[in-house]
């Protein structure tokens, strides 16, 4: 069995109400639900949340609600622990029907840049290569090269966040954003994982340890999870470029 598990909570402080904010006339969370519901490989869809509005959106798209415990609905709670809890519920559901969870499509209610076809492709990649721990959507963002990253010192000036020597001989580096090679970011649209990754969480790579260690990219452009209002126009552009409008979706109306 392949299950999709969405995560979203009510009490966001950075951008309150982000998961249900309108994007192209739909709640933001509707997009990952649409992807999961229309993926041929997905057998069941779940939503882990403490938000009644998200519960309603999930049920409208055929999802089973996992009511998130209070200790996992705080600002300090880690997403990886929410996923672990969700997996325990999904496994119990599957066991009652004599099934096992083969793969888990992890989605976020504030990440709209994902399609059903990507979920199907990621599932096929995992099945084809048993050495992989996960397949994740990844966007190339050379403008955010770690070479350009800075931190603020106690004196109030900027210094390199990562020592330049990390990238080789500093004499060979320059201001061209492409000079260090392509920089890929897991854009949080999709993490298709083997459930064992959550059983062995401490073995996974930071910062998203649920991805395991052998992580294959599903390359795309412009993927992101929305945490700031300035990101919304970019996500709307991505959606329109992939066949969405206020009245249409790639899956029909």
PDB file of C-alpha atoms in Angstrom:
ATOM      1  CA  UNK A   1       0.000   0.000   0.000  1.00  0.00           C
ATOM      2  CA  UNK A   2       1.140   3.522  -0.768  1.00  0.00           C
ATOM      3  CA  UNK A   3      -0.280   6.247   1.437  1.00  0.00           C
ATOM      4  CA  UNK A   4      -0.065  10.016   1.197  1.00  0.00           C
ATOM      5  CA  UNK A   5       0.291  11.933   4.449  1.00  0.00           C
ATOM      6  CA  UNK A   6      -0.242  15.688   4.575  1.00  0.00           C
ATOM      7  CA  UNK A   7       0.879  17.825   7.481  1.00  0.00           C
ATOM      8  CA  UNK A   8      -0.464  21.216   8.564  1.00  0.00           C
ATOM      9  CA  UNK A   9      -1.295  22.894  11.842  1.00  0.00           C
ATOM     10  CA  UNK A  10      -3.534  25.747  12.844  1.00  0.00           C
ATOM     11  CA  UNK A  11      -1.272  27.970  14.881  1.00  0.00           C
ATOM     12  CA  UNK A  12       1.264  29.336  12.390  1.00  0.00           C
ATOM     13  CA  UNK A  13       2.779  32.544  13.729  1.00  0.00           C
ATOM     14  CA  UNK A  14       4.961  33.483  10.758  1.00  0.00           C
ATOM     15  CA  UNK A  15       2.053  33.662   8.316  1.00  0.00           C
ATOM     16  CA  UNK A  16      -1.198  33.003  10.191  1.00  0.00           C
ATOM     17  CA  UNK A  17      -3.759  31.039   8.209  1.00  0.00           C
ATOM     18  CA  UNK A  18      -1.295  30.226   5.427  1.00  0.00           C
ATOM     19  CA  UNK A  19      -2.571  26.684   4.864  1.00  0.00           C
ATOM     20  CA  UNK A  20      -6.085  27.853   4.051  1.00  0.00           C
ATOM     21  CA  UNK A  21      -5.282  31.186   2.376  1.00  0.00           C
ATOM     22  CA  UNK A  22      -6.730  31.561  -1.146  1.00  0.00           C
ATOM     23  CA  UNK A  23      -4.341  30.829  -4.011  1.00  0.00           C
ATOM     24  CA  UNK A  24      -5.929  30.963  -7.479  1.00  0.00           C
ATOM     25  CA  UNK A  25      -9.307  30.776  -5.797  1.00  0.00           C
ATOM     26  CA  UNK A  26      -8.597  27.637  -3.772  1.00  0.00           C
ATOM     27  CA  UNK A  27      -7.231  27.057  -0.274  1.00  0.00           C
ATOM     28  CA  UNK A  28      -3.465  26.579  -0.480  1.00  0.00           C
ATOM     29  CA  UNK A  29      -3.793  23.092   1.007  1.00  0.00           C
ATOM     30  CA  UNK A  30      -6.140  22.018  -1.801  1.00  0.00           C
ATOM     31  CA  UNK A  31      -3.197  21.616  -4.195  1.00  0.00           C
ATOM     32  CA  UNK A  32      -1.299  18.847  -2.394  1.00  0.00           C
ATOM     33  CA  UNK A  33      -4.645  17.162  -1.709  1.00  0.00           C
ATOM     34  CA  UNK A  34      -5.443  17.271  -5.442  1.00  0.00           C
ATOM     35  CA  UNK A  35      -2.046  15.790  -6.267  1.00  0.00           C
ATOM     36  CA  UNK A  36      -2.476  12.943  -3.794  1.00  0.00           C
ATOM     37  CA  UNK A  37      -6.075  12.228  -4.772  1.00  0.00           C
ATOM     38  CA  UNK A  38      -5.205  12.044  -8.479  1.00  0.00           C
ATOM     39  CA  UNK A  39      -1.999   9.997  -8.199  1.00  0.00           C
ATOM     40  CA  UNK A  40      -2.620   6.534  -9.585  1.00  0.00           C
ATOM     41  CA  UNK A  41      -0.187   4.934  -7.129  1.00  0.00           C
ATOM     42  CA  UNK A  42      -1.760   6.364  -3.964  1.00  0.00           C
ATOM     43  CA  UNK A  43      -4.175   4.029  -2.205  1.00  0.00           C
ATOM     44  CA  UNK A  44      -5.101   6.198   0.780  1.00  0.00           C
ATOM     45  CA  UNK A  45      -4.743   9.860   1.727  1.00  0.00           C
ATOM     46  CA  UNK A  46      -4.375  11.161   5.287  1.00  0.00           C
ATOM     47  CA  UNK A  47      -4.086  14.594   6.902  1.00  0.00           C
ATOM     48  CA  UNK A  48      -2.440  15.151  10.287  1.00  0.00           C
ATOM     49  CA  UNK A  49      -3.712  18.390  11.762  1.00  0.00           C
ATOM     50  CA  UNK A  50      -5.285  20.204  14.694  1.00  0.00           C
ATOM     51  CA  UNK A  51      -7.101  22.637  12.378  1.00  0.00           C
ATOM     52  CA  UNK A  52     -10.842  22.021  11.807  1.00  0.00           C
ATOM     53  CA  UNK A  53     -10.669  23.959   8.521  1.00  0.00           C
ATOM     54  CA  UNK A  54      -7.940  21.643   7.204  1.00  0.00           C
ATOM     55  CA  UNK A  55      -9.910  18.641   8.391  1.00  0.00           C
ATOM     56  CA  UNK A  56     -12.855  19.824   6.283  1.00  0.00           C
ATOM     57  CA  UNK A  57     -10.652  20.424   3.234  1.00  0.00           C
ATOM     58  CA  UNK A  58      -9.118  16.998   3.652  1.00  0.00           C
ATOM     59  CA  UNK A  59     -12.456  15.223   3.934  1.00  0.00           C
ATOM     60  CA  UNK A  60     -13.678  17.078   0.844  1.00  0.00           C
ATOM     61  CA  UNK A  61     -10.783  15.469  -1.061  1.00  0.00           C
ATOM     62  CA  UNK A  62     -11.353  11.999   0.352  1.00  0.00           C
ATOM     63  CA  UNK A  63      -8.711  12.095   3.073  1.00  0.00           C
ATOM     64  CA  UNK A  64      -8.818  10.415   6.462  1.00  0.00           C
ATOM     65  CA  UNK A  65      -8.190  12.819   9.341  1.00  0.00           C
ATOM     66  CA  UNK A  66      -5.518  12.100  11.935  1.00  0.00           C
ATOM     67  CA  UNK A  67      -6.153  14.431  14.847  1.00  0.00           C
ATOM     68  CA  UNK A  68      -2.743  15.669  15.878  1.00  0.00           C
ATOM     69  CA  UNK A  69      -1.959  15.381  19.605  1.00  0.00           C
ATOM     70  CA  UNK A  70      -1.491  18.687  21.414  1.00  0.00           C
ATOM     71  CA  UNK A  71       2.213  18.095  22.037  1.00  0.00           C
ATOM     72  CA  UNK A  72       2.744  17.787  18.274  1.00  0.00           C
ATOM     73  CA  UNK A  73       0.751  20.926  17.463  1.00  0.00           C
ATOM     74  CA  UNK A  74       3.099  23.453  19.039  1.00  0.00           C
ATOM     75  CA  UNK A  75       5.550  25.779  17.349  1.00  0.00           C
ATOM     76  CA  UNK A  76       8.407  23.754  18.798  1.00  0.00           C
ATOM     77  CA  UNK A  77       7.182  20.371  17.555  1.00  0.00           C
ATOM     78  CA  UNK A  78       9.232  18.907  14.718  1.00  0.00           C
ATOM     79  CA  UNK A  79       7.642  17.784  11.485  1.00  0.00           C
ATOM     80  CA  UNK A  80       9.579  14.523  11.618  1.00  0.00           C
ATOM     81  CA  UNK A  81       7.760  13.564  14.824  1.00  0.00           C
ATOM     82  CA  UNK A  82       4.414  14.477  13.287  1.00  0.00           C
ATOM     83  CA  UNK A  83       5.209  12.143  10.409  1.00  0.00           C
ATOM     84  CA  UNK A  84       6.222   9.379  12.809  1.00  0.00           C
ATOM     85  CA  UNK A  85       2.912   9.688  14.634  1.00  0.00           C
ATOM     86  CA  UNK A  86       0.995   9.731  11.376  1.00  0.00           C
ATOM     87  CA  UNK A  87       2.778   6.630  10.135  1.00  0.00           C
ATOM     88  CA  UNK A  88       1.822   4.750  13.307  1.00  0.00           C
ATOM     89  CA  UNK A  89      -1.855   5.500  12.646  1.00  0.00           C
ATOM     90  CA  UNK A  90      -1.583   4.575   8.958  1.00  0.00           C
ATOM     91  CA  UNK A  91       0.163   1.306   9.784  1.00  0.00           C
ATOM     92  CA  UNK A  92      -2.587   0.407  12.233  1.00  0.00           C
ATOM     93  CA  UNK A  93      -5.224   1.114   9.563  1.00  0.00           C
ATOM     94  CA  UNK A  94      -3.325  -0.962   7.010  1.00  0.00           C
ATOM     95  CA  UNK A  95      -2.831  -3.866   9.417  1.00  0.00           C
ATOM     96  CA  UNK A  96      -6.572  -4.086  10.033  1.00  0.00           C
ATOM     97  CA  UNK A  97      -6.949  -4.770   6.310  1.00  0.00           C
ATOM     98  CA  UNK A  98      -4.004  -7.157   6.132  1.00  0.00           C
ATOM     99  CA  UNK A  99      -1.797  -4.627   4.334  1.00  0.00           C
ATOM    100  CA  UNK A 100       1.656  -3.138   4.816  1.00  0.00           C
ATOM    101  CA  UNK A 101       2.792   0.395   4.014  1.00  0.00           C
ATOM    102  CA  UNK A 102       5.260   0.116   1.153  1.00  0.00           C
ATOM    103  CA  UNK A 103       5.847   3.821   0.527  1.00  0.00           C
ATOM    104  CA  UNK A 104       4.747   7.097   2.057  1.00  0.00           C
ATOM    105  CA  UNK A 105       4.211  10.308   0.090  1.00  0.00           C
ATOM    106  CA  UNK A 106       4.898  13.113   2.553  1.00  0.00           C
ATOM    107  CA  UNK A 107       3.251  16.410   1.630  1.00  0.00           C
ATOM    108  CA  UNK A 108       2.846  19.775   3.322  1.00  0.00           C
ATOM    109  CA  UNK A 109      -0.330  21.826   3.361  1.00  0.00           C
ATOM    110  CA  UNK A 110       1.620  25.007   2.524  1.00  0.00           C
ATOM    111  CA  UNK A 111       3.476  23.428  -0.421  1.00  0.00           C
ATOM    112  CA  UNK A 112       1.375  23.662  -3.579  1.00  0.00           C
ATOM    113  CA  UNK A 113       4.089  22.969  -6.161  1.00  0.00           C
ATOM    114  CA  UNK A 114       3.437  19.258  -6.630  1.00  0.00           C
ATOM    115  CA  UNK A 115       1.550  17.231  -9.230  1.00  0.00           C
ATOM    116  CA  UNK A 116      -0.042  13.791  -9.228  1.00  0.00           C
ATOM    117  CA  UNK A 117       2.315  12.713 -12.022  1.00  0.00           C
ATOM    118  CA  UNK A 118       5.317  13.548  -9.835  1.00  0.00           C
ATOM    119  CA  UNK A 119       4.013  11.312  -7.058  1.00  0.00           C
ATOM    120  CA  UNK A 120       3.593   8.465  -9.541  1.00  0.00           C
ATOM    121  CA  UNK A 121       7.062   9.032 -10.986  1.00  0.00           C
ATOM    122  CA  UNK A 122       8.660   9.100  -7.543  1.00  0.00           C
ATOM    123  CA  UNK A 123       6.943   5.855  -6.555  1.00  0.00           C
ATOM    124  CA  UNK A 124       8.195   4.185  -9.730  1.00  0.00           C
ATOM    125  CA  UNK A 125      11.748   5.400  -9.072  1.00  0.00           C
ATOM    126  CA  UNK A 126      11.735   3.933  -5.550  1.00  0.00           C
ATOM    127  CA  UNK A 127      10.406   0.622  -6.814  1.00  0.00           C
ATOM    128  CA  UNK A 128      13.037   0.505  -9.556  1.00  0.00           C
ATOM    129  CA  UNK A 129      15.996   1.182  -7.275  1.00  0.00           C
ATOM    130  CA  UNK A 130      15.929  -0.562  -3.882  1.00  0.00           C
ATOM    131  CA  UNK A 131      19.101   1.269  -2.811  1.00  0.00           C
ATOM    132  CA  UNK A 132      17.250   4.597  -2.632  1.00  0.00           C
ATOM    133  CA  UNK A 133      15.783   5.812   0.644  1.00  0.00           C
ATOM    134  CA  UNK A 134      13.641   8.522  -0.920  1.00  0.00           C
ATOM    135  CA  UNK A 135      12.794  10.549  -3.998  1.00  0.00           C
ATOM    136  CA  UNK A 136      12.108  14.248  -3.452  1.00  0.00           C
ATOM    137  CA  UNK A 137      11.174  17.206  -5.617  1.00  0.00           C
ATOM    138  CA  UNK A 138      14.160  19.500  -5.969  1.00  0.00           C
ATOM    139  CA  UNK A 139      14.589  22.935  -7.546  1.00  0.00           C
ATOM    140  CA  UNK A 140      17.828  24.431  -8.862  1.00  0.00           C
ATOM    141  CA  UNK A 141      18.414  27.766  -7.121  1.00  0.00           C
ATOM    142  CA  UNK A 142      21.930  28.935  -7.883  1.00  0.00           C
ATOM    143  CA  UNK A 143      21.165  32.414  -6.588  1.00  0.00           C
ATOM    144  CA  UNK A 144      21.043  30.861  -3.115  1.00  0.00           C
ATOM    145  CA  UNK A 145      24.455  29.240  -3.304  1.00  0.00           C
ATOM    146  CA  UNK A 146      25.916  28.707   0.170  1.00  0.00           C
ATOM    147  CA  UNK A 147      28.913  30.732  -1.045  1.00  0.00           C
ATOM    148  CA  UNK A 148      26.648  33.789  -0.894  1.00  0.00           C
ATOM    149  CA  UNK A 149      25.277  33.057   2.575  1.00  0.00           C
ATOM    150  CA  UNK A 150      26.241  35.446   5.376  1.00  0.00           C
ATOM    151  CA  UNK A 151      25.710  35.622   9.110  1.00  0.00           C
ATOM    152  CA  UNK A 152      25.451  38.725  11.286  1.00  0.00           C
ATOM    153  CA  UNK A 153      28.277  39.032  13.817  1.00  0.00           C
ATOM    154  CA  UNK A 154      27.849  40.482  17.322  1.00  0.00           C
ATOM    155  CA  UNK A 155      29.524  43.620  15.933  1.00  0.00           C
ATOM    156  CA  UNK A 156      26.693  44.001  13.423  1.00  0.00           C
ATOM    157  CA  UNK A 157      28.634  43.193  10.254  1.00  0.00           C
ATOM    158  CA  UNK A 158      28.271  40.332   7.780  1.00  0.00           C
ATOM    159  CA  UNK A 159      30.699  37.436   7.536  1.00  0.00           C
ATOM    160  CA  UNK A 160      30.637  34.203   5.493  1.00  0.00           C
ATOM    161  CA  UNK A 161      28.161  31.710   6.923  1.00  0.00           C
ATOM    162  CA  UNK A 162      30.321  28.861   5.648  1.00  0.00           C
ATOM    163  CA  UNK A 163      34.134  29.209   5.396  1.00  0.00           C
ATOM    164  CA  UNK A 164      35.108  29.771   1.771  1.00  0.00           C
ATOM    165  CA  UNK A 165      37.656  26.941   2.011  1.00  0.00           C
ATOM    166  CA  UNK A 166      34.691  24.555   2.178  1.00  0.00           C
ATOM    167  CA  UNK A 167      34.219  25.121  -1.555  1.00  0.00           C
ATOM    168  CA  UNK A 168      37.878  24.538  -2.496  1.00  0.00           C
ATOM    169  CA  UNK A 169      40.566  27.093  -3.242  1.00  0.00           C
ATOM    170  CA  UNK A 170      39.040  30.552  -2.603  1.00  0.00           C
ATOM    171  CA  UNK A 171      41.233  31.936  -5.397  1.00  0.00           C
ATOM    172  CA  UNK A 172      39.141  29.990  -7.902  1.00  0.00           C
ATOM    173  CA  UNK A 173      35.800  31.403  -6.692  1.00  0.00           C
ATOM    174  CA  UNK A 174      34.062  34.454  -8.093  1.00  0.00           C
ATOM    175  CA  UNK A 175      30.800  36.392  -8.004  1.00  0.00           C
ATOM    176  CA  UNK A 176      29.176  34.415 -10.839  1.00  0.00           C
ATOM    177  CA  UNK A 177      26.294  32.638  -9.204  1.00  0.00           C
ATOM    178  CA  UNK A 178      26.850  29.592 -11.436  1.00  0.00           C
ATOM    179  CA  UNK A 179      30.575  29.308 -10.739  1.00  0.00           C
ATOM    180  CA  UNK A 180      30.142  26.742  -7.946  1.00  0.00           C
ATOM    181  CA  UNK A 181      27.935  24.461 -10.019  1.00  0.00           C
ATOM    182  CA  UNK A 182      24.214  23.925  -9.677  1.00  0.00           C
ATOM    183  CA  UNK A 183      22.721  24.249  -6.204  1.00  0.00           C
ATOM    184  CA  UNK A 184      19.735  21.973  -5.599  1.00  0.00           C
ATOM    185  CA  UNK A 185      17.243  22.410  -2.795  1.00  0.00           C
ATOM    186  CA  UNK A 186      14.640  19.906  -1.669  1.00  0.00           C
ATOM    187  CA  UNK A 187      11.673  22.222  -2.232  1.00  0.00           C
ATOM    188  CA  UNK A 188       9.234  20.364   0.069  1.00  0.00           C
ATOM    189  CA  UNK A 189       6.671  19.705  -2.649  1.00  0.00           C
ATOM    190  CA  UNK A 190       7.053  15.941  -2.209  1.00  0.00           C
ATOM    191  CA  UNK A 191       9.099  13.506  -0.170  1.00  0.00           C
ATOM    192  CA  UNK A 192       8.368   9.960  -1.329  1.00  0.00           C
ATOM    193  CA  UNK A 193       9.986   7.792   1.313  1.00  0.00           C
ATOM    194  CA  UNK A 194      10.329   4.274   2.560  1.00  0.00           C
ATOM    195  CA  UNK A 195       8.583   4.036   5.970  1.00  0.00           C
ATOM    196  CA  UNK A 196      11.724   2.568   7.520  1.00  0.00           C
ATOM    197  CA  UNK A 197      13.269   6.045   7.265  1.00  0.00           C
ATOM    198  CA  UNK A 198      10.939   7.187  10.046  1.00  0.00           C
ATOM    199  CA  UNK A 199      11.777   4.101  12.109  1.00  0.00           C
ATOM    200  CA  UNK A 200      15.487   4.963  11.808  1.00  0.00           C
ATOM    201  CA  UNK A 201      15.138   8.707  11.980  1.00  0.00           C
ATOM    202  CA  UNK A 202      18.470   9.317  13.683  1.00  0.00           C
ATOM    203  CA  UNK A 203      20.261   7.765  10.701  1.00  0.00           C
ATOM    204  CA  UNK A 204      18.855  10.270   8.225  1.00  0.00           C
ATOM    205  CA  UNK A 205      20.604  13.344   6.870  1.00  0.00           C
ATOM    206  CA  UNK A 206      19.839  16.750   8.306  1.00  0.00           C
ATOM    207  CA  UNK A 207      17.729  18.793   8.066  1.00  0.00           C
ATOM    208  CA  UNK A 208      14.878  16.564   6.794  1.00  0.00           C
ATOM    209  CA  UNK A 209      15.938  13.289   8.358  1.00  0.00           C
ATOM    210  CA  UNK A 210      12.838  11.483   7.095  1.00  0.00           C
ATOM    211  CA  UNK A 211      14.468  11.449   3.636  1.00  0.00           C
ATOM    212  CA  UNK A 212      17.101   8.957   4.782  1.00  0.00           C
ATOM    213  CA  UNK A 213      20.591   9.113   3.283  1.00  0.00           C
ATOM    214  CA  UNK A 214      20.304   8.065  -0.376  1.00  0.00           C
ATOM    215  CA  UNK A 215      18.033  10.752  -1.754  1.00  0.00           C
ATOM    216  CA  UNK A 216      17.214  10.952  -5.456  1.00  0.00           C
ATOM    217  CA  UNK A 217      15.984  14.246  -6.928  1.00  0.00           C
ATOM    218  CA  UNK A 218      12.828  14.654  -8.943  1.00  0.00           C
ATOM    219  CA  UNK A 219      13.972  17.773 -10.736  1.00  0.00           C
ATOM    220  CA  UNK A 220      11.627  20.696 -11.250  1.00  0.00           C
ATOM    221  CA  UNK A 221      11.741  24.491 -11.083  1.00  0.00           C
ATOM    222  CA  UNK A 222      10.208  27.033  -8.739  1.00  0.00           C
ATOM    223  CA  UNK A 223       9.101  24.689  -5.992  1.00  0.00           C
ATOM    224  CA  UNK A 224       8.657  26.115  -2.508  1.00  0.00           C
ATOM    225  CA  UNK A 225       6.560  25.903   0.622  1.00  0.00           C
ATOM    226  CA  UNK A 226       4.878  29.220   1.406  1.00  0.00           C
ATOM    227  CA  UNK A 227       5.950  30.933   4.616  1.00  0.00           C
ATOM    228  CA  UNK A 228       5.909  34.560   3.397  1.00  0.00           C
ATOM    229  CA  UNK A 229       3.394  36.548   1.371  1.00  0.00           C
ATOM    230  CA  UNK A 230       5.995  37.475  -1.242  1.00  0.00           C
ATOM    231  CA  UNK A 231       6.180  33.811  -2.257  1.00  0.00           C
ATOM    232  CA  UNK A 232       2.514  33.640  -3.277  1.00  0.00           C
ATOM    233  CA  UNK A 233       2.866  35.244  -6.761  1.00  0.00           C
ATOM    234  CA  UNK A 234       5.678  32.825  -7.615  1.00  0.00           C
ATOM    235  CA  UNK A 235       3.606  29.828  -6.587  1.00  0.00           C
ATOM    236  CA  UNK A 236       0.619  31.129  -8.546  1.00  0.00           C
ATOM    237  CA  UNK A 237       2.888  31.458 -11.605  1.00  0.00           C
ATOM    238  CA  UNK A 238       4.067  27.854 -11.128  1.00  0.00           C
ATOM    239  CA  UNK A 239       0.480  26.667 -10.870  1.00  0.00           C
ATOM    240  CA  UNK A 240      -0.683  28.478 -13.991  1.00  0.00           C
ATOM    241  CA  UNK A 241       2.331  27.148 -15.920  1.00  0.00           C
ATOM    242  CA  UNK A 242       1.250  23.638 -14.899  1.00  0.00           C
ATOM    243  CA  UNK A 243      -2.347  23.958 -16.040  1.00  0.00           C
ATOM    244  CA  UNK A 244      -4.157  25.441 -13.054  1.00  0.00           C
ATOM    245  CA  UNK A 245      -6.558  28.352 -13.162  1.00  0.00           C
ATOM    246  CA  UNK A 246      -9.373  29.475 -10.884  1.00  0.00           C
ATOM    247  CA  UNK A 247     -11.736  27.128 -12.722  1.00  0.00           C
ATOM    248  CA  UNK A 248      -9.498  24.369 -14.117  1.00  0.00           C
ATOM    249  CA  UNK A 249      -6.870  21.896 -12.912  1.00  0.00           C
ATOM    250  CA  UNK A 250      -4.639  19.448 -14.827  1.00  0.00           C
ATOM    251  CA  UNK A 251      -7.050  16.777 -13.581  1.00  0.00           C
ATOM    252  CA  UNK A 252     -10.201  18.499 -14.861  1.00  0.00           C
ATOM    253  CA  UNK A 253     -12.487  20.886 -13.026  1.00  0.00           C
TER     254      UNK A 253
END
